Amino acid sequence: MMKKEMIAMLLAGGQGSRLGVLTQKVAKPAVAFGGKYRIIDFPLSNCINSGIDTVGVLTQYQPLRLNTHIGIGIPWDLDRNEGGVTVLPPYEKSTNSEWYTGTANAIFQNLDYMQQYNPDYVLILSGDHIYKMDYEVMLNYHKANKADVTIACMPVPIEEASRFGIMVTDETGRVTEFEEKPEKPSSNLASMGIYIFSWPVLRDALIALKDQSNCDFGKHILPYCKDNGQRLFAYEYNGYWKDVGTLGSYWEANMELIDIIPEFNLYEEFWRIYTKGDIIPPQYVAADAVTDQCLIGEGAEIYGEVHHSVIGPNVVIGKGTVVKDSIIMRNSVIGENTVLDKAIVAEDVVVGDHVVLGCGEEAENVLKPAVYAFGLATVGELSVIPDNVKIGRNTAISGVTKAEDYPGGILESGQVIKAKDGEQA
């Protein structure tokens, strides 16, 4: 097996429960983003743009769509004889079979995969962040500091710092202490969950902590390395980075793509974002349709109005329908004379005629107030919404619903409908 200087291990097993019905049938990294992309396209594209041609993708929760999307890695030029992309689900071993229980445990279970490339360095990535980053620059920083571990960090507002793992560094950038989600943070340098390890250091730490339950990088591996005298450095990153882990941040990040000068630009020649392209016809916009400030995927048919929204491939928007500040994912069909205001509609959904999705005042969600918030109306994939119903804000719908599921034709703000065939909302 050819030796590799640096390989990447991409953690893509996340359930993404804070995305509610969007992730009931699909892992968070496979959720659509920006119309034609999926969240995992961003770290994968960063790898190939940074010259990393060997990527292990660790899957666990609902991996089918992720596996189909990645395939053998052709869109990212990762279909290689040596290296390339490899999907690594948990597998049954001869003595005991176990799920991945923590981020570091998942990496530990794939020691053999890493060992076969005998890398000098291993890059650990998360599959659910939106950003562009040249990992080669980070590797050069790692080498220049003779570091054992380099942790990508970014400055966050000090009032938000208690949500993150915080690094305290000396004037050379060396990490002197970590604080995991501290109440009173001593610094505002937050870990991004992106690490470069010198391979022997990572291997030894994983083996030493192999019996640690729910073994995690932030909680266990980094403190272990530091306590054993290893050199840990913080690499400060100042570009765009978004954890799209909540419906609010997911909606916001999509809406930011539409700005006149987007902070996160999908159109740069030198740093392309690659994705699996489907062979579909061009988009069609009817003569009396209206579109402004929106991203519209290929194969979409627009007969109504679309304002400030992200529309995925193969979406149909009926005559007389108005879509505003919304995200509609691929293959969904929106009927005629319907209004969508601040809605997130997942893939393969059918919304009827004369429907209002997102109306009235906000109310706290009865089931998961922290998840279904931000004034959004969220519809899970493969759902059906009948004609002539009104749906309030902070609502969630999953499954094939019928008129009788809407008392008086209304789903009040803060309510949830879970049809018989819908999974949990």
mmCIF file of C-alpha atoms in Angstrom, residues 62-309:
data_model
loop_
_atom_site.group_PDB
_atom_site.id
_atom_site.type_symbol
_atom_site.label_atom_id
_atom_site.label_comp_id
_atom_site.label_asym_id
_atom_site.label_seq_id
_atom_site.Cartn_x
_atom_site.Cartn_y
_atom_site.Cartn_z
ATOM 1 C CA GLN A 62 -29.254 6.168 8.444
ATOM 2 C CA PRO A 63 -26.273 5.824 6.050
ATOM 3 C CA LEU A 64 -28.100 4.834 2.863
ATOM 4 C CA ARG A 65 -28.400 8.246 1.222
ATOM 5 C CA LEU A 66 -24.896 9.210 2.316
ATOM 6 C CA ASN A 67 -23.445 6.023 0.801
ATOM 7 C CA THR A 68 -25.373 6.523 -2.444
ATOM 8 C CA HIS A 69 -24.283 10.151 -2.633
ATOM 9 C CA ILE A 70 -20.585 9.443 -2.059
ATOM 10 C CA GLY A 71 -20.489 6.263 -4.168
ATOM 11 C CA ILE A 72 -16.882 5.728 -5.244
ATOM 12 C CA GLY A 73 -16.079 9.428 -4.944
ATOM 13 C CA ILE A 74 -16.125 10.412 -8.625
ATOM 14 C CA PRO A 75 -17.479 14.006 -8.206
ATOM 15 C CA TRP A 76 -14.627 14.863 -5.808
ATOM 16 C CA ASP A 77 -11.995 13.112 -7.947
ATOM 17 C CA LEU A 78 -11.666 10.593 -5.107
ATOM 18 C CA ASP A 79 -12.102 7.436 -7.214
ATOM 19 C CA ARG A 80 -8.470 6.340 -6.819
ATOM 20 C CA ASN A 81 -6.740 2.971 -6.979
ATOM 21 C CA GLU A 82 -4.539 4.107 -4.105
ATOM 22 C CA GLY A 83 -6.544 5.853 -1.398
ATOM 23 C CA GLY A 84 -9.619 7.714 -2.608
ATOM 24 C CA VAL A 85 -12.784 7.754 -0.523
ATOM 25 C CA THR A 86 -13.862 4.777 1.595
ATOM 26 C CA VAL A 87 -17.135 4.577 3.525
ATOM 27 C CA LEU A 88 -16.475 3.008 6.939
ATOM 28 C CA PRO A 89 -19.621 1.827 8.753
ATOM 29 C CA PRO A 90 -19.321 0.035 12.120
ATOM 30 C CA TYR A 91 -18.867 -3.680 11.501
ATOM 31 C CA GLU A 92 -19.076 -6.881 13.466
ATOM 32 C CA LYS A 93 -15.780 -8.133 14.812
ATOM 33 C CA SER A 94 -15.090 -11.705 15.839
ATOM 34 C CA THR A 95 -15.308 -11.111 19.579
ATOM 35 C CA ASN A 96 -17.770 -8.285 20.043
ATOM 36 C CA SER A 97 -19.895 -6.145 17.828
ATOM 37 C CA GLU A 98 -20.405 -2.542 18.770
ATOM 38 C CA TRP A 99 -21.656 0.761 17.453
ATOM 39 C CA TYR A 100 -19.389 3.784 17.389
ATOM 40 C CA THR A 101 -19.926 5.253 20.853
ATOM 41 C CA GLY A 102 -17.956 8.506 20.629
ATOM 42 C CA THR A 103 -15.946 10.420 18.053
ATOM 43 C CA ALA A 104 -12.623 8.940 19.137
ATOM 44 C CA ASN A 105 -14.074 5.457 19.584
ATOM 45 C CA ALA A 106 -15.198 5.587 15.922
ATOM 46 C CA ILE A 107 -11.652 6.460 14.832
ATOM 47 C CA PHE A 108 -10.192 3.764 17.107
ATOM 48 C CA GLN A 109 -12.376 1.106 15.459
ATOM 49 C CA ASN A 110 -10.725 2.002 12.145
ATOM 50 C CA LEU A 111 -7.082 1.787 13.212
ATOM 51 C CA ASP A 112 -6.413 -0.894 10.580
ATOM 52 C CA TYR A 113 -7.736 1.351 7.826
ATOM 53 C CA MET A 114 -5.369 4.167 8.862
ATOM 54 C CA GLN A 115 -2.425 1.864 9.491
ATOM 55 C CA GLN A 116 -2.459 0.535 5.924
ATOM 56 C CA TYR A 117 -1.433 3.997 4.624
ATOM 57 C CA ASN A 118 1.191 4.482 7.359
ATOM 58 C CA PRO A 119 0.515 8.239 7.273
ATOM 59 C CA ASP A 120 2.703 10.896 8.899
ATOM 60 C CA TYR A 121 -0.401 12.867 9.846
ATOM 61 C CA VAL A 122 -4.127 12.224 10.298
ATOM 62 C CA LEU A 123 -6.714 14.966 9.809
ATOM 63 C CA ILE A 124 -9.955 14.518 11.785
ATOM 64 C CA LEU A 125 -13.001 16.301 10.369
ATOM 65 C CA SER A 126 -16.688 16.644 11.131
ATOM 66 C CA GLY A 127 -19.214 15.999 8.360
ATOM 67 C CA ASP A 128 -21.703 18.672 9.334
ATOM 68 C CA HIS A 129 -20.118 22.084 8.995
ATOM 69 C CA ILE A 130 -20.275 24.576 6.119
ATOM 70 C CA TYR A 131 -16.926 26.233 5.409
ATOM 71 C CA LYS A 132 -13.957 26.429 3.047
ATOM 72 C CA MET A 133 -10.543 25.701 4.500
ATOM 73 C CA ASP A 134 -7.156 24.833 3.067
ATOM 74 C CA TYR A 135 -5.972 22.002 5.287
ATOM 75 C CA GLU A 136 -2.501 22.212 3.721
ATOM 76 C CA VAL A 137 -1.952 25.622 5.340
ATOM 77 C CA MET A 138 -2.951 24.082 8.688
ATOM 78 C CA LEU A 139 -0.530 21.179 8.093
ATOM 79 C CA ASN A 140 2.322 23.622 7.395
ATOM 80 C CA TYR A 141 1.526 25.360 10.689
ATOM 81 C CA HIS A 142 1.572 21.957 12.438
ATOM 82 C CA LYS A 143 5.011 21.164 10.986
ATOM 83 C CA ALA A 144 6.452 24.631 11.667
ATOM 84 C CA ASN A 145 5.548 24.318 15.365
ATOM 85 C CA LYS A 146 6.772 20.702 15.585
ATOM 86 C CA ALA A 147 3.303 20.074 17.020
ATOM 87 C CA ASP A 148 1.944 16.679 18.038
ATOM 88 C CA VAL A 149 -1.648 17.905 17.772
ATOM 89 C CA THR A 150 -2.994 21.020 16.059
ATOM 90 C CA ILE A 151 -6.552 22.119 16.790
ATOM 91 C CA ALA A 152 -8.337 24.459 14.375
ATOM 92 C CA CYS A 153 -9.945 27.253 16.407
ATOM 93 C CA MET A 154 -11.880 30.343 15.656
ATOM 94 C CA PRO A 155 -12.582 33.407 17.742
ATOM 95 C CA VAL A 156 -16.219 33.575 18.884
ATOM 96 C CA PRO A 157 -18.009 36.349 20.821
ATOM 97 C CA ILE A 158 -17.078 35.845 24.480
ATOM 98 C CA GLU A 159 -20.755 35.679 25.480
ATOM 99 C CA GLU A 160 -21.162 32.605 23.238
ATOM 100 C CA ALA A 161 -17.916 30.934 24.306
ATOM 101 C CA SER A 162 -19.553 28.710 26.932
ATOM 102 C CA ARG A 163 -21.202 26.686 24.118
ATOM 103 C CA PHE A 164 -17.818 25.496 22.820
ATOM 104 C CA GLY A 165 -14.626 23.741 23.801
ATOM 105 C CA ILE A 166 -12.323 26.676 24.559
ATOM 106 C CA MET A 167 -8.522 26.750 24.105
ATOM 107 C CA VAL A 168 -6.274 28.887 26.281
ATOM 108 C CA THR A 169 -2.902 29.498 24.583
ATOM 109 C CA ASP A 170 0.428 31.175 25.306
ATOM 110 C CA GLU A 171 1.975 33.776 22.988
ATOM 111 C CA THR A 172 3.369 31.076 20.665
ATOM 112 C CA GLY A 173 -0.079 29.532 20.105
ATOM 113 C CA ARG A 174 0.658 26.506 22.270
ATOM 114 C CA VAL A 175 -2.381 25.283 24.180
ATOM 115 C CA THR A 176 -1.896 25.658 27.931
ATOM 116 C CA GLU A 177 -5.365 24.514 28.972
ATOM 117 C CA PHE A 178 -8.778 23.506 27.612
ATOM 118 C CA GLU A 179 -12.151 24.294 28.980
ATOM 119 C CA GLU A 180 -15.024 22.116 27.784
ATOM 120 C CA LYS A 181 -18.115 24.392 27.581
ATOM 121 C CA PRO A 182 -16.961 26.542 30.546
ATOM 122 C CA GLU A 183 -19.380 28.730 32.478
ATOM 123 C CA LYS A 184 -16.761 31.465 32.761
ATOM 124 C CA PRO A 185 -14.488 31.103 29.714
ATOM 125 C CA SER A 186 -10.886 32.349 29.984
ATOM 126 C CA SER A 187 -10.597 32.931 26.237
ATOM 127 C CA ASN A 188 -12.786 33.139 23.135
ATOM 128 C CA LEU A 189 -10.836 30.658 20.971
ATOM 129 C CA ALA A 190 -13.338 27.902 20.222
ATOM 130 C CA SER A 191 -12.378 24.490 18.883
ATOM 131 C CA MET A 192 -13.908 23.774 15.453
ATOM 132 C CA GLY A 193 -13.656 19.989 15.872
ATOM 133 C CA ILE A 194 -10.915 19.860 13.189
ATOM 134 C CA TYR A 195 -7.636 18.283 14.311
ATOM 135 C CA ILE A 196 -4.303 17.292 12.795
ATOM 136 C CA PHE A 197 -2.480 14.587 14.743
ATOM 137 C CA SER A 198 0.970 13.228 14.139
ATOM 138 C CA TRP A 199 0.067 9.590 13.509
ATOM 139 C CA PRO A 200 2.086 7.911 16.314
ATOM 140 C CA VAL A 201 0.562 10.320 18.865
ATOM 141 C CA LEU A 202 -2.984 9.615 17.696
ATOM 142 C CA ARG A 203 -2.443 5.861 17.543
ATOM 143 C CA ASP A 204 -0.966 5.696 21.052
ATOM 144 C CA ALA A 205 -3.739 7.848 22.557
ATOM 145 C CA LEU A 206 -6.503 5.793 20.914
ATOM 146 C CA ILE A 207 -5.002 2.525 22.137
ATOM 147 C CA ALA A 208 -4.417 3.878 25.648
ATOM 148 C CA LEU A 209 -8.026 5.071 25.936
ATOM 149 C CA LYS A 210 -9.676 2.195 24.089
ATOM 150 C CA ASP A 211 -11.720 1.148 27.145
ATOM 151 C CA GLN A 212 -12.922 4.684 27.888
ATOM 152 C CA SER A 213 -16.699 4.704 27.383
ATOM 153 C CA ASN A 214 -18.013 7.188 24.784
ATOM 154 C CA CYS A 215 -14.424 8.133 24.023
ATOM 155 C CA ASP A 216 -14.382 11.632 22.575
ATOM 156 C CA PHE A 217 -11.647 13.910 21.208
ATOM 157 C CA GLY A 218 -12.501 17.051 23.174
ATOM 158 C CA LYS A 219 -13.213 15.329 26.465
ATOM 159 C CA HIS A 220 -10.637 12.521 26.483
ATOM 160 C CA ILE A 221 -8.025 12.415 23.712
ATOM 161 C CA LEU A 222 -6.831 16.025 23.846
ATOM 162 C CA PRO A 223 -6.494 16.115 27.679
ATOM 163 C CA TYR A 224 -4.676 12.748 27.540
ATOM 164 C CA CYS A 225 -2.178 14.065 24.976
ATOM 165 C CA LYS A 226 -1.588 17.251 26.923
ATOM 166 C CA ASP A 227 -1.143 15.415 30.241
ATOM 167 C CA ASN A 228 1.464 13.237 28.559
ATOM 168 C CA GLY A 229 3.565 16.224 27.588
ATOM 169 C CA GLN A 230 2.618 16.363 23.893
ATOM 170 C CA ARG A 231 2.834 19.679 22.055
ATOM 171 C CA LEU A 232 -0.682 20.976 21.317
ATOM 172 C CA PHE A 233 -1.139 24.091 19.191
ATOM 173 C CA ALA A 234 -4.185 26.162 18.258
ATOM 174 C CA TYR A 235 -4.464 27.115 14.589
ATOM 175 C CA GLU A 236 -6.601 30.222 14.264
ATOM 176 C CA TYR A 237 -9.041 30.279 11.355
ATOM 177 C CA ASN A 238 -10.824 33.484 10.411
ATOM 178 C CA GLY A 239 -12.982 32.515 7.415
ATOM 179 C CA TYR A 240 -16.669 31.617 7.191
ATOM 180 C CA TRP A 241 -17.640 28.591 9.288
ATOM 181 C CA LYS A 242 -21.119 27.533 10.257
ATOM 182 C CA ASP A 243 -22.331 24.618 12.310
ATOM 183 C CA VAL A 244 -25.749 23.989 10.758
ATOM 184 C CA GLY A 245 -26.880 21.871 13.692
ATOM 185 C CA THR A 246 -30.159 23.677 14.443
ATOM 186 C CA LEU A 247 -33.082 24.492 12.164
ATOM 187 C CA GLY A 248 -32.402 28.195 12.784
ATOM 188 C CA SER A 249 -28.705 28.075 11.808
ATOM 189 C CA TYR A 250 -29.498 25.767 8.869
ATOM 190 C CA TRP A 251 -32.152 28.165 7.565
ATOM 191 C CA GLU A 252 -29.902 31.187 8.161
ATOM 192 C CA ALA A 253 -26.903 29.658 6.360
ATOM 193 C CA ASN A 254 -29.082 28.870 3.324
ATOM 194 C CA MET A 255 -30.513 32.399 3.294
ATOM 195 C CA GLU A 256 -27.008 33.905 3.493
ATOM 196 C CA LEU A 257 -26.150 32.222 0.183
ATOM 197 C CA ILE A 258 -28.645 34.517 -1.550
ATOM 198 C CA ASP A 259 -27.154 37.823 -0.347
ATOM 199 C CA ILE A 260 -25.949 40.157 -3.099
ATOM 200 C CA ILE A 261 -22.374 39.588 -1.969
ATOM 201 C CA PRO A 262 -22.668 36.341 -0.030
ATOM 202 C CA GLU A 263 -20.263 35.901 2.857
ATOM 203 C CA PHE A 264 -19.945 32.292 1.710
ATOM 204 C CA ASN A 265 -19.452 32.283 -2.056
ATOM 205 C CA LEU A 266 -20.323 29.164 -4.051
ATOM 206 C CA TYR A 267 -19.087 30.734 -7.296
ATOM 207 C CA GLU A 268 -15.332 30.975 -6.718
ATOM 208 C CA GLU A 269 -13.314 29.384 -9.490
ATOM 209 C CA PHE A 270 -10.293 28.513 -7.387
ATOM 210 C CA TRP A 271 -12.145 26.761 -4.540
ATOM 211 C CA ARG A 272 -14.947 24.776 -6.050
ATOM 212 C CA ILE A 273 -17.555 22.840 -4.134
ATOM 213 C CA TYR A 274 -18.118 19.511 -5.856
ATOM 214 C CA THR A 275 -21.227 17.377 -5.615
ATOM 215 C CA LYS A 276 -22.861 14.388 -7.252
ATOM 216 C CA GLY A 277 -24.552 15.770 -10.353
ATOM 217 C CA ASP A 278 -27.775 14.178 -11.496
ATOM 218 C CA ILE A 279 -28.592 14.093 -15.191
ATOM 219 C CA ILE A 280 -31.638 16.342 -15.165
ATOM 220 C CA PRO A 281 -33.089 18.886 -17.589
ATOM 221 C CA PRO A 282 -32.571 22.646 -17.175
ATOM 222 C CA GLN A 283 -34.868 24.726 -14.992
ATOM 223 C CA TYR A 284 -38.049 26.185 -16.488
ATOM 224 C CA VAL A 285 -39.505 29.531 -15.437
ATOM 225 C CA ALA A 286 -42.973 30.221 -16.901
ATOM 226 C CA ALA A 287 -43.840 33.507 -18.655
ATOM 227 C CA ASP A 288 -45.844 34.943 -15.763
ATOM 228 C CA ALA A 289 -43.644 33.516 -12.996
ATOM 229 C CA VAL A 290 -41.733 35.930 -10.747
ATOM 230 C CA THR A 291 -38.352 35.145 -9.181
ATOM 231 C CA ASP A 292 -36.030 37.419 -7.258
ATOM 232 C CA GLN A 293 -33.018 36.787 -5.075
ATOM 233 C CA CYS A 294 -33.162 33.024 -5.125
ATOM 234 C CA LEU A 295 -31.125 29.938 -5.909
ATOM 235 C CA ILE A 296 -33.004 27.551 -8.205
ATOM 236 C CA GLY A 297 -31.726 24.030 -8.931
ATOM 237 C CA GLU A 298 -31.736 22.299 -12.298
ATOM 238 C CA GLY A 299 -34.955 20.671 -13.424
ATOM 239 C CA ALA A 300 -37.084 22.999 -11.284
ATOM 240 C CA GLU A 301 -40.347 24.280 -12.806
ATOM 241 C CA ILE A 302 -41.555 27.632 -11.532
ATOM 242 C CA TYR A 303 -45.086 28.768 -12.402
ATOM 243 C CA GLY A 304 -45.677 31.000 -9.339
ATOM 244 C CA GLU A 305 -43.565 33.529 -7.411
ATOM 245 C CA VAL A 306 -40.334 32.815 -5.547
ATOM 246 C CA HIS A 307 -38.748 35.502 -3.341
ATOM 247 C CA HIS A 308 -35.506 35.174 -1.359
ATOM 248 C CA SER A 309 -35.593 31.364 -1.239
#
